[in-house]
XYZ file of C-alpha atoms in Angstrom:
290
model
C -16.961 -6.285 -27.752
C -19.042 -5.653 -30.586
C -20.672 -2.833 -32.082
C -23.322 -3.095 -35.272
C -22.608 -0.935 -37.721
C -24.471 1.301 -40.522
C -23.756 2.374 -43.059
C -24.709 6.114 -44.232
C -22.476 6.722 -47.190
C -22.818 5.240 -50.631
C -20.444 4.754 -52.994
C -20.073 5.672 -56.736
C -19.080 3.547 -59.570
C -18.052 0.120 -58.808
C -17.957 -1.357 -55.654
C -14.866 -0.790 -53.283
C -12.721 -3.843 -51.964
C -13.479 -2.331 -48.260
C -10.421 -2.468 -46.137
C -11.235 0.069 -43.285
C -9.708 1.345 -40.094
C -11.764 2.344 -37.270
C -10.884 5.918 -36.398
C -11.536 5.533 -32.780
C -9.856 2.624 -31.962
C -7.624 2.179 -35.202
C -8.365 -1.442 -35.629
C -8.664 -2.643 -38.980
C -12.227 -3.760 -40.135
C -12.571 -6.127 -43.220
C -15.846 -5.872 -45.327
C -15.024 -7.859 -48.721
C -17.910 -9.911 -47.538
C -20.243 -7.464 -46.745
C -20.110 -8.144 -43.065
C -21.664 -5.818 -40.486
C -19.736 -5.796 -37.476
C -16.687 -4.496 -36.365
C -14.470 -4.449 -33.010
C -14.001 -1.306 -31.639
C -13.533 0.954 -28.516
C -14.446 4.419 -27.819
C -13.464 5.600 -24.779
C -15.500 8.587 -24.771
C -18.908 6.977 -25.403
C -18.612 3.230 -24.787
C -22.713 2.794 -24.646
C -23.531 4.595 -27.635
C -21.352 6.104 -30.326
C -20.411 7.139 -33.992
C -17.086 5.559 -35.614
C -15.712 7.146 -38.656
C -13.976 4.667 -40.766
C -11.782 5.119 -44.427
C -11.186 3.165 -47.283
C -8.120 2.144 -47.617
C -8.166 0.262 -51.182
C -10.573 2.285 -52.930
C -11.964 1.235 -56.662
C -10.386 3.107 -59.327
C -14.061 5.179 -60.046
C -12.722 6.423 -56.409
C -9.216 6.690 -56.344
C -8.645 10.223 -57.039
C -11.121 11.324 -54.136
C -10.836 9.425 -50.347
C -14.171 8.206 -49.526
C -15.141 8.836 -45.928
C -17.816 6.530 -44.137
C -19.918 7.292 -41.211
C -20.760 4.330 -39.240
C -23.301 4.628 -36.117
C -22.120 1.744 -33.506
C -24.176 0.339 -30.538
C -21.747 -1.640 -28.085
C -23.553 -4.789 -26.884
C -21.557 -6.727 -23.848
C -21.568 -10.200 -24.284
C -23.051 -12.041 -21.289
C -21.474 -14.741 -19.453
C -24.501 -17.884 -18.736
C -24.586 -17.364 -15.196
C -25.226 -13.414 -15.818
C -28.383 -12.432 -15.035
C -30.212 -8.783 -16.468
C -31.099 -6.142 -14.224
C -34.677 -6.693 -15.814
C -35.194 -9.507 -13.723
C -34.448 -7.776 -10.687
C -37.735 -7.025 -8.522
C -37.127 -3.729 -6.949
C -40.087 -2.745 -4.907
C -38.692 -3.832 -1.748
C -36.181 -1.092 -2.179
C -39.246 1.486 -3.605
C -41.243 0.300 -0.738
C -38.837 0.567 2.232
C -38.567 3.698 4.446
C -34.446 3.510 4.146
C -33.224 6.697 3.038
C -30.972 6.967 0.120
C -27.725 9.519 0.184
C -25.955 10.088 -3.215
C -22.491 10.876 -2.680
C -21.300 12.770 -5.639
C -18.278 14.423 -7.039
C -15.639 15.150 -9.866
C -13.283 12.155 -9.307
C -9.929 13.206 -6.865
C -12.562 15.234 -4.683
C -12.271 12.933 -1.760
C -15.286 10.840 -1.932
C -13.816 7.931 -0.647
C -12.447 9.871 2.300
C -16.067 11.700 3.258
C -17.263 8.190 2.904
C -15.148 6.500 5.739
C -16.106 9.919 7.831
C -19.686 9.313 7.543
C -19.630 5.870 8.312
C -17.686 6.601 11.284
C -20.103 9.434 12.483
C -23.353 7.071 10.884
C -22.402 3.699 11.501
C -25.832 2.271 11.015
C -25.407 3.485 7.172
C -24.622 1.089 4.488
C -21.667 2.406 2.097
C -22.232 1.321 -1.611
C -19.108 2.270 -3.998
C -20.403 1.516 -7.966
C -16.533 2.061 -8.475
C -15.780 -0.902 -5.582
C -18.451 -3.048 -7.336
C -17.233 -2.530 -10.724
C -13.243 -3.347 -9.812
C -14.854 -6.658 -8.356
C -16.672 -7.888 -11.047
C -13.050 -6.897 -13.125
C -11.171 -9.388 -10.754
C -13.882 -12.146 -11.504
C -12.264 -12.655 -14.834
C -15.487 -13.468 -16.573
C -16.395 -11.828 -20.084
C -18.283 -8.567 -18.586
C -15.220 -7.968 -16.100
C -12.810 -8.405 -18.747
C -14.805 -5.982 -20.801
C -15.301 -3.409 -18.310
C -11.485 -3.368 -17.324
C -11.121 -2.134 -21.065
C -13.275 0.684 -20.809
C -11.929 1.503 -17.234
C -8.191 1.713 -18.550
C -8.997 3.754 -21.484
C -11.196 6.203 -18.988
C -14.221 5.113 -20.573
C -17.468 4.826 -18.444
C -19.404 1.595 -18.160
C -22.680 0.985 -19.928
C -25.337 2.036 -17.605
C -27.391 -1.296 -17.532
C -24.347 -2.691 -16.110
C -23.402 -0.712 -13.473
C -27.360 -0.427 -12.523
C -27.500 -4.131 -12.389
C -24.593 -4.147 -9.419
C -25.724 -1.562 -7.594
C -29.004 -2.678 -7.757
C -28.025 -6.505 -6.741
C -25.994 -5.097 -3.849
C -28.836 -2.472 -2.382
C -31.376 -5.687 -2.167
C -28.524 -7.954 -0.561
C -28.273 -5.390 2.154
C -31.709 -3.826 2.436
C -32.632 -6.229 5.562
C -29.851 -4.224 7.843
C -29.735 -1.155 6.092
C -30.980 2.028 8.165
C -29.627 4.264 5.468
C -27.731 3.920 2.092
C -24.510 5.842 0.825
C -24.285 5.178 -2.711
C -20.646 6.459 -3.664
C -20.319 7.711 -7.399
C -23.111 7.088 -8.471
C -25.407 8.304 -10.627
C -22.797 9.910 -13.034
C -25.338 11.963 -15.534
C -29.038 12.946 -15.286
C -30.348 10.360 -17.461
C -28.727 7.826 -14.546
C -30.453 9.710 -12.115
C -33.798 9.995 -13.631
C -33.518 6.426 -13.996
C -32.657 5.594 -10.557
C -35.507 7.544 -9.336
C -37.740 5.985 -11.248
C -36.556 2.363 -10.579
C -36.376 2.989 -6.874
C -36.566 6.394 -5.202
C -35.413 9.982 -5.084
C -32.390 10.623 -2.494
C -33.185 12.101 0.893
C -29.933 14.396 -0.125
C -26.877 14.808 -2.628
C -23.808 15.462 -1.107
C -21.729 17.152 -4.265
C -17.908 17.396 -3.573
C -16.253 19.896 -5.371
C -12.601 21.165 -6.303
C -10.863 23.060 -9.102
C -9.900 20.344 -11.844
C -5.805 21.349 -11.466
C -5.709 20.225 -7.816
C -7.522 17.255 -8.916
C -5.609 16.202 -11.593
C -2.374 16.652 -9.366
C -4.068 14.677 -6.796
C -4.982 11.765 -8.759
C -1.696 12.002 -10.500
C 0.091 11.439 -6.943
C -2.248 8.455 -6.360
C -1.714 6.661 -9.732
C 2.147 6.320 -8.120
C 0.371 3.677 -5.510
C -3.113 2.664 -6.487
C -2.135 0.203 -9.343
C -5.752 1.873 -10.798
C -5.636 1.830 -14.580
C -8.082 4.819 -14.211
C -5.194 7.006 -12.264
C -3.329 7.154 -15.442
C -2.774 11.009 -16.265
C -4.517 10.403 -19.803
C -7.258 8.880 -18.525
C -7.742 11.381 -15.414
C -8.190 14.325 -18.104
C -10.702 12.622 -20.261
C -12.755 11.212 -16.791
C -12.430 15.169 -15.710
C -13.956 16.419 -19.269
C -16.958 13.853 -18.811
C -17.588 14.786 -14.837
C -17.929 18.497 -15.976
C -20.267 17.576 -19.158
C -22.221 15.219 -17.163
C -22.661 16.748 -13.275
C -23.687 20.256 -14.553
C -27.369 18.585 -15.211
C -27.426 16.859 -12.345
C -27.077 20.077 -10.182
C -29.826 21.688 -12.039
C -32.107 18.906 -12.122
C -31.782 18.048 -8.561
C -31.054 21.315 -6.747
C -33.499 21.345 -4.110
C -31.619 17.961 -2.912
C -27.877 19.629 -3.282
C -25.690 20.308 -0.757
C -22.358 21.195 -2.446
C -19.160 20.963 -0.459
C -15.691 22.725 -1.477
C -12.917 20.269 -0.776
C -9.948 22.520 -1.799
C -9.181 22.200 1.608
C -7.619 19.343 4.185
C -10.540 16.561 4.969
C -10.662 17.248 8.495
C -12.144 20.591 7.392
C -14.443 19.340 4.940
C -16.039 16.721 7.206
C -17.803 19.191 9.545
C -19.841 20.773 6.457
C -20.531 17.096 5.260
C -22.192 16.261 8.815
C -23.768 19.562 9.186
C -25.786 18.954 5.998
C -26.412 15.430 6.692
C -28.068 15.832 10.411
C -30.283 18.791 8.810
C -31.883 16.175 6.415
C -31.280 12.766 8.598
C -33.192 13.828 11.621
C -36.436 13.080 9.997
C -35.586 9.523 8.865
C -33.127 8.376 11.824
C -32.967 8.734 15.968
C -30.258 11.537 15.962
């Protein structure tokens, strides 16, 4: 993937022969012909981030003082010719429908998949959409976007919002005709995404937020990683995901607190689901014939 860089520090004296290394990915950047593009991947902020680069061959005028340059970069995903953009999607059918939307949120390893299956058993009219499953399906296509998504997931990073929204909205539109209830698992991941989802479609009827202590989550996911084969189930990637989740979840919980049902999952799944079921029944009576 590419990031467009903008130099924000000036050289003094004669021009350097600029051979640089991106600090976030360690790729070399050759700028001897005044090029403005470098290849890098920052797993912490793949949609918008800053890269620090250093001069490895300074001119004589700068030899005594290492020069550090700051680059502000914006990732761009190359698109396969058949890949369409979310801007072309007509979302009015979702906006105008009376199908309630549930957000199933929580840090990784809090049992969202297990509770999603329990919800589907109790409410078979629900359409379950996992953004993680949709993205992994994109990876399996082997196309350009799928390869870029895989690279980010291996680093424990977050896939850019426009890509996630596109695959999510397409799936919702495909299932809308038969849907009586949407159960969206793992999205939105931050307040900006939540606000954009509401703007594009509509508010959720309820937000189920599954929670557990970070040390419990880490142990669960390391164990799962022994058999899952998922690139984001490696310990370093898990820790990065937890840091990001803790940063992102708070603003959602605050902004949508009237919609939140917070569920403690630091116990067996059988003891968790009665709380989930009670929260759903309380809200969905107005939407479904229960």
